[in-house]
PDB file of C-alpha atoms and ligand atoms in Angstrom:
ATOM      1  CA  UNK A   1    -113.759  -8.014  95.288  1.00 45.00           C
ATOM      2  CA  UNK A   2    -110.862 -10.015  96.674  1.00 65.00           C
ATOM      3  CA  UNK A   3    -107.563  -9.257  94.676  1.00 77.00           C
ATOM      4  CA  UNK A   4    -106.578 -12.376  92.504  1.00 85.00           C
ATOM      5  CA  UNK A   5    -104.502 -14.896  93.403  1.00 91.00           C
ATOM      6  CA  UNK A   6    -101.935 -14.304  91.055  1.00 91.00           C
ATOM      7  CA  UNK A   7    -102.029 -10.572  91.611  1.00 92.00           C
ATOM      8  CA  UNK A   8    -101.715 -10.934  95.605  1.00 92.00           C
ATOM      9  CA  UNK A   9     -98.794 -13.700  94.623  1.00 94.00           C
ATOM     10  CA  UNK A  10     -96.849 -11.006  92.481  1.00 93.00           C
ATOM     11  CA  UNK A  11     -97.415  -8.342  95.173  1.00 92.00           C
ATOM     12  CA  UNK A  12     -95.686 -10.162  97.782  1.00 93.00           C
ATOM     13  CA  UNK A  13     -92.818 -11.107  95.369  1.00 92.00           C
ATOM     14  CA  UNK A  14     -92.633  -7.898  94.267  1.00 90.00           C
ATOM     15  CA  UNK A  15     -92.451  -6.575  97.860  1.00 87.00           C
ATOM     16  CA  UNK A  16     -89.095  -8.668  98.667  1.00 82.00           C
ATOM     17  CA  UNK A  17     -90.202  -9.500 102.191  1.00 92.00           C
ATOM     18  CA  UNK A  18     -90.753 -13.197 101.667  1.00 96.00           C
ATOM     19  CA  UNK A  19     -90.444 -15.246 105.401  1.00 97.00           C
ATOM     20  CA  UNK A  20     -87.745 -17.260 104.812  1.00 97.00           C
ATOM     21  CA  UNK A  21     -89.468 -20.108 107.067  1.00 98.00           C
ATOM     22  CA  UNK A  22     -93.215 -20.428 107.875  1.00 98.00           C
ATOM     23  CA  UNK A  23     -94.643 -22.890 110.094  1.00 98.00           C
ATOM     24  CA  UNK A  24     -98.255 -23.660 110.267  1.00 98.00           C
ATOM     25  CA  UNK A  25    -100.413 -25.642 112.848  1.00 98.00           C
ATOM     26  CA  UNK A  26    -103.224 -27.218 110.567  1.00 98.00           C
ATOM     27  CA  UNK A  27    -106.498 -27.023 112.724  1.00 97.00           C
ATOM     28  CA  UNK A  28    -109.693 -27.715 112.361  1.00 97.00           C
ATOM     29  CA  UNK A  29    -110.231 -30.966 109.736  1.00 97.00           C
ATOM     30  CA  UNK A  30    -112.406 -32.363 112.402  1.00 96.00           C
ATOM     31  CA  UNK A  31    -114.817 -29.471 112.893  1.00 97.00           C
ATOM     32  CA  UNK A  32    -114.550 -28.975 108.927  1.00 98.00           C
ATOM     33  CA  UNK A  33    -115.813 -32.431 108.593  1.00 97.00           C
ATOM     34  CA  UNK A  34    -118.362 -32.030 111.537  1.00 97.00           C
ATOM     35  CA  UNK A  35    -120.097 -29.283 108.980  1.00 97.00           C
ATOM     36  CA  UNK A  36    -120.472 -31.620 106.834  1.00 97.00           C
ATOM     37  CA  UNK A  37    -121.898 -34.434 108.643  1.00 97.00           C
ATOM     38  CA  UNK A  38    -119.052 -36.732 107.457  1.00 97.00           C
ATOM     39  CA  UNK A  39    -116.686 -38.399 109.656  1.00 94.00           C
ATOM     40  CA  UNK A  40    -113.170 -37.064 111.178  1.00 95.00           C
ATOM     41  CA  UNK A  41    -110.932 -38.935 108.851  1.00 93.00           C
ATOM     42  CA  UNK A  42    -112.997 -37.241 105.640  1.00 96.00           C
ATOM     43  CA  UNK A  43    -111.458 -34.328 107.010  1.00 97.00           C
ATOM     44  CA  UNK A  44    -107.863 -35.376 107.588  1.00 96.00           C
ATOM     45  CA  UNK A  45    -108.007 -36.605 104.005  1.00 96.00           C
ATOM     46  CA  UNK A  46    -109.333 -32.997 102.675  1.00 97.00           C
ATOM     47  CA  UNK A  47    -106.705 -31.673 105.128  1.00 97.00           C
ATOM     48  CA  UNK A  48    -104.159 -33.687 102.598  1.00 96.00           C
ATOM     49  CA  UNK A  49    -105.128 -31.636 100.156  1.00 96.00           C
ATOM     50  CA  UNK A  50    -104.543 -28.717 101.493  1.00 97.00           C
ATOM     51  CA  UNK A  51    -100.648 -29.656 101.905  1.00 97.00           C
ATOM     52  CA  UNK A  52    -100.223 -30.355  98.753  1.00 97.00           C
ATOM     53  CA  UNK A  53    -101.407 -26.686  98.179  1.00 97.00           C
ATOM     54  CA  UNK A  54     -99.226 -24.995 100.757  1.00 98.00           C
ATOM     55  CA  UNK A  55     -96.370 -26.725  99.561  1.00 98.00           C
ATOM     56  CA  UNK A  56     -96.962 -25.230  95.744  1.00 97.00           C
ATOM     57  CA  UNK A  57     -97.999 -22.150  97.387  1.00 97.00           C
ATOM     58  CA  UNK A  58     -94.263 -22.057  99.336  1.00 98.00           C
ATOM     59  CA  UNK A  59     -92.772 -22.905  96.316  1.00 98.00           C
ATOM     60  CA  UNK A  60     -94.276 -20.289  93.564  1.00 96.00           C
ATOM     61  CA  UNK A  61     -93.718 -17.523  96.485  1.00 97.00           C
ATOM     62  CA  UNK A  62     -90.037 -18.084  96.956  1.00 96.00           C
ATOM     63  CA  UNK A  63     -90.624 -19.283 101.084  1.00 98.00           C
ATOM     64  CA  UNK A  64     -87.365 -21.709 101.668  1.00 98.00           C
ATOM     65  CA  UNK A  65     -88.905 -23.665 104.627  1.00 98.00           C
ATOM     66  CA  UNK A  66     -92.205 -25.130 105.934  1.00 98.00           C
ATOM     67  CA  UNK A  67     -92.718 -26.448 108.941  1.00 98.00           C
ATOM     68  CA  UNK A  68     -96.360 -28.715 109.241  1.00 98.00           C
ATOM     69  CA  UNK A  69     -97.350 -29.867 112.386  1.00 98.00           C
ATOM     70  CA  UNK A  70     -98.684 -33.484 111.179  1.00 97.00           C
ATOM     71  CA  UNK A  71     -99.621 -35.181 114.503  1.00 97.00           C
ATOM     72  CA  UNK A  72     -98.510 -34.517 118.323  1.00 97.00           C
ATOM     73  CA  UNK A  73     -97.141 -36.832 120.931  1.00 96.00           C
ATOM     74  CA  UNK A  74    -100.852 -35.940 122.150  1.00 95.00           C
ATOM     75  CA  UNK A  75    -102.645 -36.891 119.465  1.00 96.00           C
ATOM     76  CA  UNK A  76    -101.837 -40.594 120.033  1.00 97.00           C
ATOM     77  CA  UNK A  77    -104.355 -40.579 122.701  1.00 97.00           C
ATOM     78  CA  UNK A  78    -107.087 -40.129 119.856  1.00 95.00           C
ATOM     79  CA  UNK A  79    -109.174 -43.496 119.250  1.00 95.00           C
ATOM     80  CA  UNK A  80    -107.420 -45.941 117.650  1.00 95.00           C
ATOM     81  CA  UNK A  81    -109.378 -45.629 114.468  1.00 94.00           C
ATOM     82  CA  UNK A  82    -108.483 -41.610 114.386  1.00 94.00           C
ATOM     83  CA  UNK A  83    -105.067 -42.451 114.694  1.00 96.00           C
ATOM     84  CA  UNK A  84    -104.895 -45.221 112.082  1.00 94.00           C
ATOM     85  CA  UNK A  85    -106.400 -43.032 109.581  1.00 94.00           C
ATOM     86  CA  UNK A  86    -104.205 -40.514 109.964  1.00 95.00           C
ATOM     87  CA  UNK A  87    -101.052 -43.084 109.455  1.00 96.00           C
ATOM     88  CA  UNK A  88    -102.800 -44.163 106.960  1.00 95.00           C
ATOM     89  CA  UNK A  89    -102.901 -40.966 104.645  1.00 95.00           C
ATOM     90  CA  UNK A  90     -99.483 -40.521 105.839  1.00 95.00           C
ATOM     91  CA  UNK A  91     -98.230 -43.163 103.589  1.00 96.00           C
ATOM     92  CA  UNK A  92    -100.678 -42.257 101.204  1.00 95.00           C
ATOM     93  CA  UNK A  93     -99.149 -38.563 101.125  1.00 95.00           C
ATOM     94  CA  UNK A  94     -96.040 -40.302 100.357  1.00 95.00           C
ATOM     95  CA  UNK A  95     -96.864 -42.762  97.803  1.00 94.00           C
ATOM     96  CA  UNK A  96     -98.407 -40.459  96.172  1.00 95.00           C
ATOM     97  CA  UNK A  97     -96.415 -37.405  96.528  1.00 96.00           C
ATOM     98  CA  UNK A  98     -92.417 -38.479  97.104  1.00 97.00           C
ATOM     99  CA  UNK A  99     -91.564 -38.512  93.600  1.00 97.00           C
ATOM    100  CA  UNK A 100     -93.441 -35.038  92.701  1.00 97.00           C
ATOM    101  CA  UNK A 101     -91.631 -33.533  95.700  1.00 98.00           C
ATOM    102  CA  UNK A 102     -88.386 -34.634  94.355  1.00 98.00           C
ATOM    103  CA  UNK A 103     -89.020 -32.977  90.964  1.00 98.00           C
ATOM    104  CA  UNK A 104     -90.094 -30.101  92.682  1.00 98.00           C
ATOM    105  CA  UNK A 105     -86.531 -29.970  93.858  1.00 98.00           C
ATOM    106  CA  UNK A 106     -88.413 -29.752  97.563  1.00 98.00           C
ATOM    107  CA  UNK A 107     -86.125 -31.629 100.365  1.00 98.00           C
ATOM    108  CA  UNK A 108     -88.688 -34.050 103.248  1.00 98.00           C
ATOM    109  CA  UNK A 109     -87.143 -33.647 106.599  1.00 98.00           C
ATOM    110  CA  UNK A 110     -89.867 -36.040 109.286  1.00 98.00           C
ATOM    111  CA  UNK A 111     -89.355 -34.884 113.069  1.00 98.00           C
ATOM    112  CA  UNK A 112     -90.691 -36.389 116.134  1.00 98.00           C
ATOM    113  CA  UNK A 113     -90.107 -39.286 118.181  1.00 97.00           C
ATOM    114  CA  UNK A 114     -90.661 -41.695 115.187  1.00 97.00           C
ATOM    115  CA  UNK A 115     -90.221 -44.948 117.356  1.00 96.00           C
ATOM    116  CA  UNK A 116     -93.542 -45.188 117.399  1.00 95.00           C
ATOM    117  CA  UNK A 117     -94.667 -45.200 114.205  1.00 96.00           C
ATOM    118  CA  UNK A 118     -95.600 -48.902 112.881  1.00 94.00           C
ATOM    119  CA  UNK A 119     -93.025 -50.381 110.211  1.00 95.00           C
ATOM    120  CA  UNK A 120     -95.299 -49.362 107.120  1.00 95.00           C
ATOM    121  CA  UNK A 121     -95.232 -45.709 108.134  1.00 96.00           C
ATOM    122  CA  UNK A 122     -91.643 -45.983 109.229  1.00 97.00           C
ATOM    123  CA  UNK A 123     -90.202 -47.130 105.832  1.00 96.00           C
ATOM    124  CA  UNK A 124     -92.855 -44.350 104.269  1.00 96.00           C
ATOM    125  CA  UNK A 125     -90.741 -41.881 106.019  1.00 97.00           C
ATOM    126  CA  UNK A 126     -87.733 -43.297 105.345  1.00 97.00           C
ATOM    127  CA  UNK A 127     -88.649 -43.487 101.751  1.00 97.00           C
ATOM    128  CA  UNK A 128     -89.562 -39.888 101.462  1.00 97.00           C
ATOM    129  CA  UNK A 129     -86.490 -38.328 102.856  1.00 98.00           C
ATOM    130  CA  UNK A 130     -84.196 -40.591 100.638  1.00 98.00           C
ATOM    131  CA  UNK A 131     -85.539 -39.963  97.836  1.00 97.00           C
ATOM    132  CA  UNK A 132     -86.112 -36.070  98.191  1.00 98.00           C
ATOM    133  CA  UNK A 133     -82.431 -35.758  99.840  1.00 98.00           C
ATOM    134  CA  UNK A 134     -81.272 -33.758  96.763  1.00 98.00           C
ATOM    135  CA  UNK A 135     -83.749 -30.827  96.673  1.00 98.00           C
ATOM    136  CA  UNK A 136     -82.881 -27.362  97.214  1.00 98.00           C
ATOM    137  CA  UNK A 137     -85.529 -25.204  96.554  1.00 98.00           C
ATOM    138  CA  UNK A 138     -87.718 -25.845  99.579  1.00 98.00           C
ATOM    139  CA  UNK A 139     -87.194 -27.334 103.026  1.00 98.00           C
ATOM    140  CA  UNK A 140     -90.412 -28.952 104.257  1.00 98.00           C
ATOM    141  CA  UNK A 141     -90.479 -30.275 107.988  1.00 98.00           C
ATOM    142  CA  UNK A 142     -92.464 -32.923 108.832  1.00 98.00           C
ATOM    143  CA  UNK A 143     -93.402 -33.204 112.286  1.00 98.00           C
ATOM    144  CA  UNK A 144     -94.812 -36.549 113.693  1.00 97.00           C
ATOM    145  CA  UNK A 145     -95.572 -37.899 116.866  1.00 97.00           C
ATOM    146  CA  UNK A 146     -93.666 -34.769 118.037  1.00 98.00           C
ATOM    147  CA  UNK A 147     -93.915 -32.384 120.992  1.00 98.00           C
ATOM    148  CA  UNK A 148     -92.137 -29.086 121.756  1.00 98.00           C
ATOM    149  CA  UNK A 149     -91.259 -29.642 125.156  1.00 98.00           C
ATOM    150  CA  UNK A 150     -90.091 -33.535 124.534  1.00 98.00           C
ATOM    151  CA  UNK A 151     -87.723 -31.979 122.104  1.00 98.00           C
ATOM    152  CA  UNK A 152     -86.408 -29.627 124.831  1.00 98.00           C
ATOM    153  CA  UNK A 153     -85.918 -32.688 127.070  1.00 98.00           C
ATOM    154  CA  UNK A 154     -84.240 -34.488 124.257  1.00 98.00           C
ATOM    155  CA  UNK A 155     -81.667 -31.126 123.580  1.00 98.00           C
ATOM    156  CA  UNK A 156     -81.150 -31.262 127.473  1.00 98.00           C
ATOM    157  CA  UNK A 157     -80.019 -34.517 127.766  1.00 98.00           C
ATOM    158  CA  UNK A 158     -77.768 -34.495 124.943  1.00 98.00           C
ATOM    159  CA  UNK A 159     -76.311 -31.149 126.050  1.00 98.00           C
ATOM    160  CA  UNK A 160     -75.514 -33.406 129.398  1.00 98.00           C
ATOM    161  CA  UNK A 161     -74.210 -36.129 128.106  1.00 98.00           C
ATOM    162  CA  UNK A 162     -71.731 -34.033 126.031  1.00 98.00           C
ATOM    163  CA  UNK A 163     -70.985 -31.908 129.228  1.00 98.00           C
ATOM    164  CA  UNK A 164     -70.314 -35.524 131.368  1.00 98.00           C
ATOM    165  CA  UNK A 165     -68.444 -36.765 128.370  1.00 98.00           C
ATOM    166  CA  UNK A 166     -65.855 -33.521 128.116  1.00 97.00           C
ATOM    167  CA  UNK A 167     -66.763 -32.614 124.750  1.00 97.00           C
ATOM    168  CA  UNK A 168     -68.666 -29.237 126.108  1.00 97.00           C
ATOM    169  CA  UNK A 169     -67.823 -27.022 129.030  1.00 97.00           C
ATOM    170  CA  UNK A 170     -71.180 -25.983 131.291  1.00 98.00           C
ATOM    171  CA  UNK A 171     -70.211 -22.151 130.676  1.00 97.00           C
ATOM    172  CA  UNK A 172     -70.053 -22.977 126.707  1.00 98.00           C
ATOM    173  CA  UNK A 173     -73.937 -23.469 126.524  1.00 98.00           C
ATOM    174  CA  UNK A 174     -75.258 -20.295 124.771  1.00 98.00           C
ATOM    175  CA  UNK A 175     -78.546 -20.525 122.921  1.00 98.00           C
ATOM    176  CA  UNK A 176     -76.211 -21.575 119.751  1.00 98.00           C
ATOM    177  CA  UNK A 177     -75.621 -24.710 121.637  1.00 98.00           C
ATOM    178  CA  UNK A 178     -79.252 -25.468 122.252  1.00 98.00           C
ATOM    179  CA  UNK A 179     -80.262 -24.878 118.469  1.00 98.00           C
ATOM    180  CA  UNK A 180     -78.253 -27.323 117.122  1.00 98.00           C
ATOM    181  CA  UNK A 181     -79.040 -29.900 119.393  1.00 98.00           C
ATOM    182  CA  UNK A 182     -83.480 -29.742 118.116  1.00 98.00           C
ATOM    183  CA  UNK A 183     -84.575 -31.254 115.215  1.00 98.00           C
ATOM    184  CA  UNK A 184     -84.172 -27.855 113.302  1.00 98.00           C
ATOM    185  CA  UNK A 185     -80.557 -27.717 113.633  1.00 98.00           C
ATOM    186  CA  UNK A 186     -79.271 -25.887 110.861  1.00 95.00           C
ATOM    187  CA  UNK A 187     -82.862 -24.746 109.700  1.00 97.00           C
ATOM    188  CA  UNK A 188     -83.381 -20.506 110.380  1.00 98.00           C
ATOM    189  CA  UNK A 189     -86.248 -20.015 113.035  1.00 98.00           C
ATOM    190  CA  UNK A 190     -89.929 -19.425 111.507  1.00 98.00           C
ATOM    191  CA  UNK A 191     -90.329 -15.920 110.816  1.00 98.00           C
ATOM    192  CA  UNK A 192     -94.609 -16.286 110.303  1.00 98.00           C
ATOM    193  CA  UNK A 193     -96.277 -19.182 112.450  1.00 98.00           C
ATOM    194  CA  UNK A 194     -99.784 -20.033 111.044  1.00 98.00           C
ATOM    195  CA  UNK A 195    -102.689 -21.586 112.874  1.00 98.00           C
ATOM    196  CA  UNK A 196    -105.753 -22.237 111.355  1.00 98.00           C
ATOM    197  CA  UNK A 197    -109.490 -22.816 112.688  1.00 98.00           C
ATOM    198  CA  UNK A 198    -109.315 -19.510 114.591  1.00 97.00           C
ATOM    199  CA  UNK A 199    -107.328 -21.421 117.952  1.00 96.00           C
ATOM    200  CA  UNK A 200    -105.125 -18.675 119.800  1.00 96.00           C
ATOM    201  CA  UNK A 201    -102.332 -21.365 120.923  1.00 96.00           C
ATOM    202  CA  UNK A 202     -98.849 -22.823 120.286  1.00 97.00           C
ATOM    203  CA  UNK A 203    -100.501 -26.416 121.198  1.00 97.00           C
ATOM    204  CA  UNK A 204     -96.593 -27.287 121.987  1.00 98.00           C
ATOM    205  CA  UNK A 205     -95.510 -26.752 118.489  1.00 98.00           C
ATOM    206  CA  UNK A 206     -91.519 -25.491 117.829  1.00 98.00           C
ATOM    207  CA  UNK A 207     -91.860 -23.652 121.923  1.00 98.00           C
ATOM    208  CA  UNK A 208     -88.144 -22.336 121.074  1.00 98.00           C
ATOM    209  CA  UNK A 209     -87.991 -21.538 117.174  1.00 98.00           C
ATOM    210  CA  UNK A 210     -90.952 -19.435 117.474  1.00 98.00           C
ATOM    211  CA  UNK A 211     -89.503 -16.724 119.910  1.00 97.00           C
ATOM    212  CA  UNK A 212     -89.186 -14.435 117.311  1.00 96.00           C
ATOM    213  CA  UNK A 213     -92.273 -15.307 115.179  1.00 97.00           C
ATOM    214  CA  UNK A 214     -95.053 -13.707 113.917  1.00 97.00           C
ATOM    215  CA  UNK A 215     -98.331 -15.337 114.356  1.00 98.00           C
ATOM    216  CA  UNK A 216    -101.135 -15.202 112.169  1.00 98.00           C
ATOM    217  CA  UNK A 217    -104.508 -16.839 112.783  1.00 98.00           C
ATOM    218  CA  UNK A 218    -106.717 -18.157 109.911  1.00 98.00           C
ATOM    219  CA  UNK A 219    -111.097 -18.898 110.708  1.00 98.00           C
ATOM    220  CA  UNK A 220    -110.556 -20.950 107.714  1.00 98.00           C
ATOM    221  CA  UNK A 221    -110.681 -24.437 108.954  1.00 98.00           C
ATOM    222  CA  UNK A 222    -107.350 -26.292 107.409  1.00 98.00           C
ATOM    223  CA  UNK A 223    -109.138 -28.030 104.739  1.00 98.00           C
ATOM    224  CA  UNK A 224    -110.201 -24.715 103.094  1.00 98.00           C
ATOM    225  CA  UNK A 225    -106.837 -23.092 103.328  1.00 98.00           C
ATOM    226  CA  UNK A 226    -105.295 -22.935  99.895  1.00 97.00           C
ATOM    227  CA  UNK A 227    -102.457 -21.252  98.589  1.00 96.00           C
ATOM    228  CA  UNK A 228    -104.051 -17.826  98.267  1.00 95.00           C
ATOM    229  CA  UNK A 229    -104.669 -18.520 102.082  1.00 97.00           C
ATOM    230  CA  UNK A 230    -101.082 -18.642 102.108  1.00 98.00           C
ATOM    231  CA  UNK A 231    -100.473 -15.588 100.065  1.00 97.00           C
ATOM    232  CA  UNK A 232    -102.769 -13.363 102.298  1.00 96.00           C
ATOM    233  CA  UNK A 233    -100.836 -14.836 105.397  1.00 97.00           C
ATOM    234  CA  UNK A 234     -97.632 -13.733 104.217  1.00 97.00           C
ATOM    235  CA  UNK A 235     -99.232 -10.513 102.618  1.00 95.00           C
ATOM    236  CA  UNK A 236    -100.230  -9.655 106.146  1.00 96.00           C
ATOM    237  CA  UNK A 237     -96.534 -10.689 107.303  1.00 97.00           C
ATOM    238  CA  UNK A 238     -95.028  -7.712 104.794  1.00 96.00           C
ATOM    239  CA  UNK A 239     -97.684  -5.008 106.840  1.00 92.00           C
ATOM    240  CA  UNK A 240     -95.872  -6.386 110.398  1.00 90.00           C
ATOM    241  CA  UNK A 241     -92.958  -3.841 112.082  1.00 80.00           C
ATOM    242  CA  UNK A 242     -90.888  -6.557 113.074  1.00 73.00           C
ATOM    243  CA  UNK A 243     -88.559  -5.069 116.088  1.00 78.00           C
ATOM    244  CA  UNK A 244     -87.296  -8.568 117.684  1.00 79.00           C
ATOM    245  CA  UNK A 245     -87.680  -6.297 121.164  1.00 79.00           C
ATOM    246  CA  UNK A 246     -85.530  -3.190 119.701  1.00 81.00           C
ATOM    247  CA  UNK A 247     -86.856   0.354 118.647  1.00 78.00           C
ATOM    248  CA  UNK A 248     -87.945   0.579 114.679  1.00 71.00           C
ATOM    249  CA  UNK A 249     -86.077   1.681 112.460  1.00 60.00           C
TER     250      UNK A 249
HETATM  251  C1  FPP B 301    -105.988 -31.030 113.297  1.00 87.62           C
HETATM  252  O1  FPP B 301    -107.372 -31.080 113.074  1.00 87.62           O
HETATM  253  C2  FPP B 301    -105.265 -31.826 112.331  1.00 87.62           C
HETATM  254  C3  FPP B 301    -104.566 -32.957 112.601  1.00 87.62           C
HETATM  255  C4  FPP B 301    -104.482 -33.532 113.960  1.00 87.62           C
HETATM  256  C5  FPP B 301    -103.885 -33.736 111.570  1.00 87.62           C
HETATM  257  C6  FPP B 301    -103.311 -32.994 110.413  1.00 87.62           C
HETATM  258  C7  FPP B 301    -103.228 -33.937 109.261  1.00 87.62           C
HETATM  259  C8  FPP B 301    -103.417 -33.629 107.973  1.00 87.62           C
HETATM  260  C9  FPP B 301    -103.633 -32.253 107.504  1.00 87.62           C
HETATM  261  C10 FPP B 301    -103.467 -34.677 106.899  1.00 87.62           C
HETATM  262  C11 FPP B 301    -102.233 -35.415 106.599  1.00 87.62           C
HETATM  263  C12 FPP B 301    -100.988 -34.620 106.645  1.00 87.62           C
HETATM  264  C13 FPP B 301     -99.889 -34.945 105.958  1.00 87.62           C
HETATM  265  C14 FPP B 301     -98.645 -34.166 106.127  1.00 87.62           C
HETATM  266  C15 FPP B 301     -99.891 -36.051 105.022  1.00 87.62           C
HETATM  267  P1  FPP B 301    -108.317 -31.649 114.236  1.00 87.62           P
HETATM  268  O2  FPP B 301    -108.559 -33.079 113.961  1.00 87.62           O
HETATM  269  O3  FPP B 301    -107.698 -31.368 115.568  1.00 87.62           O
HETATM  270  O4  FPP B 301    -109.594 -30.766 113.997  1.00 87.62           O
HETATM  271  P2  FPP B 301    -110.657 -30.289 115.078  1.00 87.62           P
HETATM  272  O5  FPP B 301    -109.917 -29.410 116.057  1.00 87.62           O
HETATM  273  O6  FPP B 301    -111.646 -29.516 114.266  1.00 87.62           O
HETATM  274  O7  FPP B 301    -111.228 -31.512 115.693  1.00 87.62           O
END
């Protein structure tokens, strides 16, 4: 029998070694929905779901940051329809959520080249990241229309423009100096990086924060993954010798 939820969640408390930050790559809503002879966006909504879980899942285990990868730069190339729907339960998720989150005490960050969302889902962002601005407990990262390497680009050329303008000297880059120019500034790197659906692949999700990460891939497709999912994920996480390239302890 699998060990209860609420004895797996005490385990891992009890154990200490909570990741500070996990990131997760939510996979597989369409195949999920494919099973079930429904269409894709039946599965992005169930996929909502499945947030909402992670999010109390972070919370009750004591994780201080998650980082959801909500739509890539690539995923605008989807049919219109695909990508509509997906907006769509974006300001849903909002409406619905924002002022839960806030009592949660759980702070909205949104990341990702958000100039081209359309005005509704712009102000939804905006919205949610006002009116969470006060939480402490948990950190959760949004990321939208976003892209690992674009974020690189867009580190590079502000690192430039600062070198051109005089306010940083070319030997003063350090890896410091790169950090705080990505949309995680300030944010610890993901210590566990989740991908569901069984895909081996960073699909250009957080290409520098993840240098030191542990990955862990779920079969579940993301619409089944709940928060004893979660728990198992980081249970896993506490059996890992984590060496960041030195010798164990
Ligand atoms: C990947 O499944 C999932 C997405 C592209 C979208 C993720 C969106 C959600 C979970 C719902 C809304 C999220 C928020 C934060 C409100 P896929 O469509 O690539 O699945 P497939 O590989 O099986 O086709």
């Amino acid at each position: 029998m699998t060990e209860p939820q609420s004895a797996l969640l005490a385990r891992i408390r009890v154990h200490g070694a909570v990741p500070r930050h996990i990131a997760i790559i939510m996979d597989g809503n369409g195949r999920w929905a494919r099973e079930r002879h429904m269409p894709r966006a039946f599965g992005h909504r169930s996929g909502m779901k499945a947030v909402r879980e992670v999010v109390e899942g972070a919370l009750e285990a004591g994780v201080e940051w998650l980082s959801l990868f909500a739509f890539s730069q690539e995923n605008w190339q989807r049919p219109e329809t695909e990508v509509s729907a997906l907006m769509s339960l974006l300001e849903e998720y909002i409406a619905r959520e924002a002022a839960e989150l806030a009592q949660q005490g759980v702070r909205v960050f949104v990341h990702g080249d958000l100039s081209r969302l359309s005005p509704p889902a712009a102000n939804a962002v905006k919205r949610v990241v006002d009116e969470t601005a006060t939480g402490t407990k948990l950190g959760l990262n949004l990321f939208i229309s976003y892209g690992g390497r674009a974020e690189l680009v867009r580190a590079t050329r502000q690192l430039a423009a600062d070198v051109l303008a005089g306010r940083l000297g070319v030997d003063a880059i350090n890896e410091e100096e790169i950090s705080a120019r990505l949309y995680t500034a300030g944010c610890p790197d993901p210590d566990l990086l989740i991908r569901t659906s069984g895909e081996q692949r960073l699909s250009n999700f957080l290409l520098w924060q993840v240098a030191y990460a542990e990955l862990y891939i779920s079969s579940l497709f993301w619409p089944d993954f709940d928060r004893g999912a979660l728990y198992e994920a980081i249970a896993d996480f506490q059996r890992r010798d984590r060496r960041f390239g030195k010798v164990s302890t």
